[in-house]
């Protein structure tokens, strides 16, 4: 998907604005109180394997590669490293459960969007149910929320199977009972706003059965723990849930797990009980890669500067694992000069039109810097760069500064372009030929040059954590996907296997002769998978007595 093309940017921005303005009126969570409020018991047995992925419904190759791998009964995974790591490959069985962590469709939710970008690929990956078919649970992300959850609830809460994937949930949030008194609680925080009262009542009922021997995997849709440096209140709803619902029971939360950001990252630190807690982001299920180079080395959760009157005691967490690594992410960023024009031709056309009009404004105002045409042109540039820096919502001072400074080289390019065009014989032609030739000759060249200028800005701005998402949206990297395979073993130990896919498949063939529940489409060549880091032992049940 060409994420920086003008039509997509404008349409998505409009839907995002409407969702944030009227999301409270479209909120269907209170209506879900009339639906089934049961939790889902998967605690039978001595162990369980289950999968987690998020941010899936973008381009076919990336989305289907992950869906295909999740559907295979056994997955061969190489050890962590760059191919030279020691150790035999691991054979990991398919999960009995699949948890989708949000953003099952891009750019905005709709029934056709889900059908084409998520349901179609996942049904093709596992077309028919079998005795051991996984049960699927989905949590909505911000992109699922842009229509007020209408399409999401129709797809995931009707208990209709999607191919071989069984669905049983009735609400946009859920609680899963797992073996050895483990629980997975997925909470729906609408557009990062708050948790509705019916949802709190649902989890209060679940919490009545919790005690000090229970352990919780808490799954929100966004990794708010890494967003508090921009929005100090980003973690408040999660913290409120932990303080009011979980902590009174004495249960522990060794793992917080979220998607939304399109990479794998793990922060580790001391939990409130002294046993440690992992904060894990894994949004590599199909959407364009977002690198990890902007992530801080340490974070405090909750943040010291939270505006909440009541909050938990802040605790320090350190970045313990990332995929792709930060040095690799920085190297990937330099591809912006080639990939931005190639993958986003509409964006090149937009900035080309802007620069051509700015050049003509200066050319038609010889000897005068301030005219209605030049003021309008310069004002349009400032407005565009400010909107670009603030595209994701109200931000801090550095975003405003970045937007203003970003305008300066574009205006300088317009002045230099005017001087160059004036020196060419084409400028001496009578109108309208001179103006028409400017759009035919000047616009394509200046569009690419200005797109490169935007690339320079994006490479610099990422060092102050501004427009990082736009840098990687412009790159549009399909590779470097990731998902999680989790295992609760016979003694109750939870281990996370972060699976990395260096290269997604791009060549496919039909497989009509396979078993009924095997994938309809298979890659021409095997897809290589490896661990993003060594298996992460989240909690050992018998290390701590009592």
Coordinates of C-alpha atoms in Angstrom, one line a residue, residues 140-526:
X140 CA -9.6 -4.3 18.0
X141 CA -6.9 -1.7 17.4
X142 CA -7.3 1.9 16.4
X143 CA -7.8 1.0 12.7
X144 CA -10.6 -1.4 13.7
X145 CA -12.2 1.4 15.7
X146 CA -12.6 3.9 12.8
X147 CA -16.1 2.7 12.0
X148 CA -17.1 2.4 15.7
X149 CA -16.4 -1.4 15.7
X150 CA -19.3 -2.2 13.3
X151 CA -17.4 -4.3 10.8
X152 CA -15.2 -5.8 13.6
X153 CA -18.1 -7.2 15.6
X154 CA -19.8 -8.5 12.5
X155 CA -16.7 -10.6 11.6
X156 CA -15.2 -11.7 14.9
X157 CA -18.2 -11.7 17.3
X158 CA -20.7 -13.8 15.3
X159 CA -19.1 -17.1 16.2
X160 CA -18.9 -18.0 12.5
X161 CA -15.6 -19.8 11.6
X162 CA -13.2 -18.2 9.2
X163 CA -12.1 -21.2 7.1
X164 CA -10.6 -23.5 9.7
X165 CA -10.2 -20.8 12.4
X166 CA -12.9 -21.1 15.0
X167 CA -14.4 -18.0 16.6
X168 CA -16.2 -18.0 19.9
X169 CA -16.0 -14.5 21.3
X170 CA -19.1 -12.2 21.6
X171 CA -17.4 -9.0 22.7
X172 CA -14.4 -6.9 21.7
X173 CA -12.6 -7.9 24.9
X174 CA -12.2 -11.4 26.4
X175 CA -10.6 -13.5 29.2
X176 CA -9.0 -16.8 28.5
X177 CA -8.3 -19.3 31.3
X178 CA -5.1 -21.2 30.5
X179 CA -3.4 -24.2 32.2
X180 CA -1.6 -23.8 35.6
X181 CA -3.8 -20.8 36.6
X182 CA -2.5 -18.6 33.8
X183 CA -5.0 -16.1 32.3
X184 CA -4.9 -14.0 29.2
X185 CA -7.0 -10.8 29.6
X186 CA -7.4 -8.7 26.5
X187 CA -8.8 -5.2 27.2
X188 CA -10.4 -2.9 24.7
X189 CA -9.3 0.7 25.3
X190 CA -11.3 2.7 22.7
X191 CA -8.8 4.9 20.7
X192 CA -6.7 5.1 23.9
X193 CA -9.5 6.9 25.7
X194 CA -10.8 4.9 28.6
X195 CA -12.3 1.6 29.7
X196 CA -16.1 1.5 29.7
X197 CA -18.0 0.4 32.8
X198 CA -19.6 -2.8 31.3
X199 CA -16.1 -4.0 30.4
X200 CA -14.8 -3.3 33.9
X201 CA -17.8 -5.2 35.3
X202 CA -16.9 -8.1 33.0
X203 CA -13.3 -8.2 34.3
X204 CA -14.4 -7.7 37.9
X205 CA -16.5 -10.9 37.5
X206 CA -13.4 -12.7 36.1
X207 CA -11.3 -11.3 38.9
X208 CA -13.6 -12.9 41.5
X209 CA -11.9 -16.2 40.7
X210 CA -8.3 -14.9 40.8
X211 CA -5.9 -15.2 43.7
X212 CA -2.2 -15.0 44.6
X213 CA -1.4 -18.2 42.7
X214 CA -2.8 -16.8 39.4
X215 CA -0.6 -15.2 36.7
X216 CA -1.9 -12.8 34.1
X217 CA -0.9 -12.0 30.5
X218 CA -2.4 -8.6 30.0
X219 CA -3.1 -7.6 26.4
X220 CA -4.0 -4.0 25.5
X221 CA -4.1 -3.0 21.8
X222 CA -1.3 -0.4 22.1
X223 CA 2.1 -0.5 23.9
X224 CA 1.3 2.6 25.9
X225 CA 4.4 2.0 28.0
X226 CA 6.6 3.4 25.2
X227 CA 4.3 6.3 24.3
X228 CA 4.3 8.1 27.6
X229 CA 7.3 10.4 26.7
X230 CA 4.9 12.0 24.2
X231 CA 1.6 11.6 26.1
X232 CA 2.1 11.3 29.9
X233 CA -1.4 10.0 30.3
X234 CA -1.1 7.2 27.6
X235 CA -0.6 4.5 30.3
X236 CA -3.2 5.7 32.7
X237 CA -6.0 3.4 31.6
X238 CA -3.8 0.3 31.7
X239 CA -2.5 1.4 35.1
X240 CA -6.1 2.0 36.4
X241 CA -7.1 -1.5 35.2
X242 CA -4.1 -3.1 37.0
X243 CA -4.6 -1.2 40.2
X244 CA -8.4 -1.6 40.5
X245 CA -9.1 -5.0 38.9
X246 CA -5.9 -7.1 39.3
X247 CA -3.9 -6.0 42.3
X248 CA -6.7 -6.5 44.8
X249 CA -6.8 -10.2 43.9
X250 CA -3.1 -10.7 44.6
X251 CA -2.6 -12.1 41.1
X252 CA 0.7 -11.3 39.3
X253 CA 1.2 -9.8 35.8
X254 CA 4.5 -11.2 34.5
X255 CA 3.7 -10.1 30.9
X256 CA 2.1 -7.1 29.1
X257 CA 1.7 -7.8 25.4
X258 CA 0.6 -5.4 22.6
X259 CA 0.8 -4.7 18.9
X260 CA 0.1 -1.4 17.1
X261 CA 3.8 -0.6 16.4
X262 CA 5.1 -2.7 13.6
X263 CA 8.2 -4.4 15.1
X264 CA 9.3 -6.6 17.9
X265 CA 10.6 -5.0 21.1
X266 CA 10.9 -6.3 24.7
X267 CA 11.5 -4.3 27.9
X268 CA 12.3 -6.1 31.1
X269 CA 12.3 -4.8 34.6
X270 CA 11.2 -5.3 38.2
X271 CA 7.6 -6.0 38.8
X272 CA 5.8 -4.8 41.9
X273 CA 6.2 -8.2 43.5
X274 CA 9.9 -8.4 42.8
X275 CA 9.6 -11.2 40.3
X276 CA 10.1 -9.2 37.2
X277 CA 7.8 -8.2 34.3
X278 CA 8.1 -8.2 30.6
X279 CA 6.6 -5.4 28.4
X280 CA 6.5 -6.8 24.9
X281 CA 5.5 -5.3 21.6
X282 CA 4.9 -7.4 18.5
X283 CA 3.1 -5.8 15.7
X284 CA 4.9 -7.5 12.8
X285 CA 1.9 -9.5 11.4
X286 CA 1.8 -7.9 8.0
X287 CA 1.8 -4.1 7.9
X288 CA 4.9 -2.1 6.8
X289 CA 7.9 -2.4 9.1
X290 CA 8.6 0.3 11.7
X291 CA 12.2 0.2 12.9
X292 CA 13.4 0.2 16.5
X293 CA 16.1 2.8 16.3
X294 CA 14.0 5.4 18.0
X295 CA 13.2 3.3 21.1
X296 CA 14.6 4.6 24.4
X297 CA 17.1 2.4 26.3
X298 CA 15.1 2.7 29.5
X299 CA 11.6 3.7 30.4
X300 CA 9.7 4.3 33.6
X301 CA 6.3 2.7 33.9
X302 CA 4.1 4.4 34.9
X303 CA 5.9 7.6 33.9
X304 CA 7.2 10.0 36.6
X305 CA 5.3 12.8 35.0
X306 CA 1.9 11.1 34.8
X307 CA -1.0 13.5 35.3
X308 CA -3.1 10.9 37.1
X309 CA -3.8 11.7 40.7
X310 CA -3.5 8.0 41.6
X311 CA -1.0 5.7 39.9
X312 CA 1.3 2.8 40.7
X313 CA 4.8 3.4 41.8
X314 CA 7.0 4.0 38.7
X315 CA 9.5 1.2 37.9
X316 CA 12.4 1.1 35.5
X317 CA 12.5 -1.2 32.5
X318 CA 15.4 -1.7 30.1
X319 CA 15.2 -2.5 26.4
X320 CA 16.2 -6.2 26.4
X321 CA 15.4 -7.3 22.8
X322 CA 14.5 -5.7 19.4
X323 CA 13.8 -6.9 15.9
X324 CA 15.1 -5.6 13.6
X325 CA 18.0 -4.3 15.7
X326 CA 18.5 -0.6 16.1
X327 CA 21.7 -0.5 13.8
X328 CA 19.8 -2.5 11.2
X329 CA 16.8 -0.2 11.4
X330 CA 19.1 2.9 10.9
X331 CA 20.6 1.2 7.8
X332 CA 17.1 0.5 6.4
X333 CA 16.2 4.1 6.8
X334 CA 18.7 5.2 4.2
X335 CA 16.6 3.4 1.6
X336 CA 14.1 6.2 1.7
X337 CA 15.6 8.0 -1.3
X338 CA 14.9 5.1 -3.6
X339 CA 11.8 3.7 -2.1
X340 CA 9.8 6.9 -1.4
X341 CA 9.5 8.0 -5.0
X342 CA 9.1 4.4 -6.3
X343 CA 6.4 3.3 -3.8
X344 CA 4.6 6.7 -3.5
X345 CA 4.3 8.3 -6.9
X346 CA 1.3 10.3 -5.9
X347 CA 3.4 11.9 -3.1
X348 CA 6.0 12.9 -5.7
X349 CA 3.3 14.4 -7.8
X350 CA 1.9 16.3 -4.8
X351 CA 5.2 17.9 -3.8
X352 CA 6.0 18.5 -7.5
X353 CA 2.8 20.5 -8.0
X354 CA 3.6 22.5 -4.8
X355 CA 7.1 23.3 -5.9
X356 CA 6.0 24.2 -9.5
X357 CA 3.4 26.6 -8.2
X358 CA 5.9 28.1 -5.8
X359 CA 8.5 28.5 -8.5
X360 CA 5.9 30.2 -10.8
X361 CA 5.0 32.5 -7.9
X362 CA 8.6 33.7 -7.6
X363 CA 9.2 33.9 -11.4
X364 CA 6.1 36.1 -11.9
X365 CA 7.2 38.4 -9.1
X366 CA 10.6 39.6 -10.4
X367 CA 12.3 42.0 -7.9
X368 CA 9.5 41.6 -5.4
X369 CA 9.6 39.1 -2.6
X370 CA 6.3 39.9 -1.1
X371 CA 3.3 39.5 -3.4
X372 CA 0.0 37.8 -3.0
X373 CA 1.3 34.8 -5.0
X374 CA 4.5 34.4 -3.0
X375 CA 2.8 34.8 0.3
X376 CA 0.2 32.2 -0.6
X377 CA 2.9 29.8 -1.9
X378 CA 5.1 30.2 1.2
X379 CA 2.0 29.9 3.5
X380 CA 1.0 26.7 1.8
X381 CA 4.4 25.2 2.3
X382 CA 4.4 26.1 6.0
X383 CA 0.9 24.7 6.4
X384 CA 1.9 21.5 4.6
X385 CA 5.0 20.8 6.7
X386 CA 3.2 21.6 9.9
X387 CA 0.4 19.2 9.1
X388 CA 3.0 16.6 8.2
X389 CA 4.8 16.9 11.5
X390 CA 1.5 16.9 13.4
X391 CA -0.3 14.3 11.3
X392 CA -0.9 11.9 14.2
X393 CA -2.5 14.5 16.5
X394 CA -1.6 17.2 18.9
X395 CA 2.1 16.9 19.8
X396 CA 4.8 18.7 21.8
X397 CA 6.9 21.6 21.1
X398 CA 9.5 19.7 19.1
X399 CA 6.9 18.7 16.5
X400 CA 6.0 22.3 15.9
X401 CA 9.6 23.3 15.6
X402 CA 10.2 20.4 13.2
X403 CA 7.3 21.5 11.1
X404 CA 8.6 25.1 10.8
X405 CA 12.2 24.1 10.2
X406 CA 11.1 21.6 7.6
X407 CA 9.5 24.4 5.5
X408 CA 12.7 26.3 5.2
X409 CA 14.6 24.1 2.7
X410 CA 11.4 23.6 0.6
X411 CA 11.1 27.4 0.3
X412 CA 14.8 27.7 -0.5
X413 CA 14.4 25.0 -3.2
X414 CA 11.5 27.0 -4.6
X415 CA 13.7 30.1 -4.8
X416 CA 16.6 28.1 -6.4
X417 CA 14.2 26.5 -8.8
X418 CA 12.9 30.0 -9.9
X419 CA 16.4 31.2 -10.5
X420 CA 17.2 28.1 -12.6
X421 CA 14.0 28.2 -14.6
X422 CA 14.5 31.9 -15.3
X423 CA 17.9 31.2 -16.8
X424 CA 16.4 28.6 -19.2
X425 CA 15.1 29.7 -22.7
X426 CA 11.8 28.0 -21.9
X427 CA 10.9 30.8 -19.6
X428 CA 11.1 33.2 -22.5
X429 CA 8.3 31.6 -24.3
X430 CA 4.9 33.4 -24.3
X431 CA 2.2 32.2 -22.0
X432 CA 0.5 29.8 -21.7
X433 CA 3.4 27.8 -23.3
X434 CA 5.9 28.7 -20.6
X435 CA 3.5 27.7 -17.8
X436 CA 2.5 24.5 -19.5
X437 CA 6.1 23.5 -20.1
X438 CA 6.8 24.2 -16.4
X439 CA 4.3 21.5 -15.5
X440 CA 5.5 19.1 -18.2
X441 CA 9.3 19.6 -17.8
X442 CA 9.9 21.1 -14.4
X443 CA 7.3 19.3 -12.3
X444 CA 8.6 15.7 -12.7
X445 CA 12.2 16.7 -11.9
X446 CA 11.5 19.0 -9.0
X447 CA 9.0 16.4 -7.6
X448 CA 11.7 13.8 -7.2
X449 CA 14.2 16.3 -5.8
X450 CA 11.6 17.6 -3.3
X451 CA 10.7 14.0 -2.3
X452 CA 14.4 13.4 -1.6
X453 CA 14.4 16.6 0.5
X454 CA 11.5 15.1 2.5
X455 CA 13.6 12.0 2.8
X456 CA 16.5 14.0 4.3
X457 CA 14.0 15.6 6.8
X458 CA 12.6 12.2 7.8
X459 CA 16.1 10.8 8.4
X460 CA 17.0 13.7 10.6
X461 CA 13.6 14.0 12.4
X462 CA 13.7 10.4 13.6
X463 CA 16.6 11.3 15.9
X464 CA 14.2 13.5 17.9
X465 CA 11.3 11.0 17.5
X466 CA 9.3 13.0 15.1
X467 CA 7.6 11.5 12.0
X468 CA 9.2 8.1 12.6
X469 CA 6.1 6.4 11.4
X470 CA 6.1 8.4 8.3
X471 CA 9.7 7.5 7.5
X472 CA 8.8 3.8 7.6
X473 CA 5.5 4.3 5.9
X474 CA 7.4 6.0 3.0
X475 CA 9.8 3.1 2.9
X476 CA 7.0 0.6 2.8
X477 CA 9.1 -2.4 3.8
X478 CA 7.2 -5.7 3.6
X479 CA 10.0 -7.9 5.0
X480 CA 11.1 -8.3 8.6
X481 CA 7.8 -9.7 9.9
X482 CA 7.4 -11.2 13.4
X483 CA 4.9 -13.1 15.5
X484 CA 4.9 -15.0 18.8
X485 CA 4.5 -18.6 19.7
X486 CA 4.0 -19.0 23.4
X487 CA 4.2 -22.1 25.5
X488 CA 2.9 -22.9 29.0
X489 CA 4.7 -26.2 29.8
X490 CA 3.9 -29.0 32.3
X491 CA 5.4 -27.2 35.3
X492 CA 3.6 -23.9 34.5
X493 CA 6.6 -22.1 33.0
X494 CA 5.6 -19.5 30.3
X495 CA 8.2 -19.2 27.5
X496 CA 7.8 -16.8 24.5
X497 CA 9.4 -17.7 21.1
X498 CA 9.6 -14.5 19.0
X499 CA 9.5 -15.8 15.4
X500 CA 11.1 -13.5 12.8
X501 CA 10.6 -13.7 9.1
X502 CA 13.5 -12.0 7.3
X503 CA 11.9 -12.2 3.8
X504 CA 8.3 -12.7 3.1
X505 CA 7.2 -14.9 0.2
X506 CA 6.4 -13.1 -3.1
X507 CA 5.9 -16.1 -5.4
X508 CA 3.0 -18.5 -4.8
X509 CA 1.4 -21.5 -6.4
X510 CA -1.9 -23.2 -5.9
X511 CA -1.9 -26.6 -4.1
X512 CA -5.2 -28.3 -5.0
X513 CA -4.0 -31.8 -4.2
X514 CA -3.3 -31.1 -0.5
X515 CA -5.4 -32.2 2.4
X516 CA -8.7 -30.4 2.9
X517 CA -7.4 -28.3 5.8
X518 CA -4.1 -27.5 4.2
X519 CA -3.3 -24.1 2.7
X520 CA -4.8 -23.4 -0.8
X521 CA -1.8 -21.4 -1.8
X522 CA 1.8 -22.3 -0.9
X523 CA 5.1 -20.4 -1.4
X524 CA 7.3 -21.5 -4.4
X525 CA 10.2 -21.7 -2.0
X526 CA 10.2 -22.4 1.8

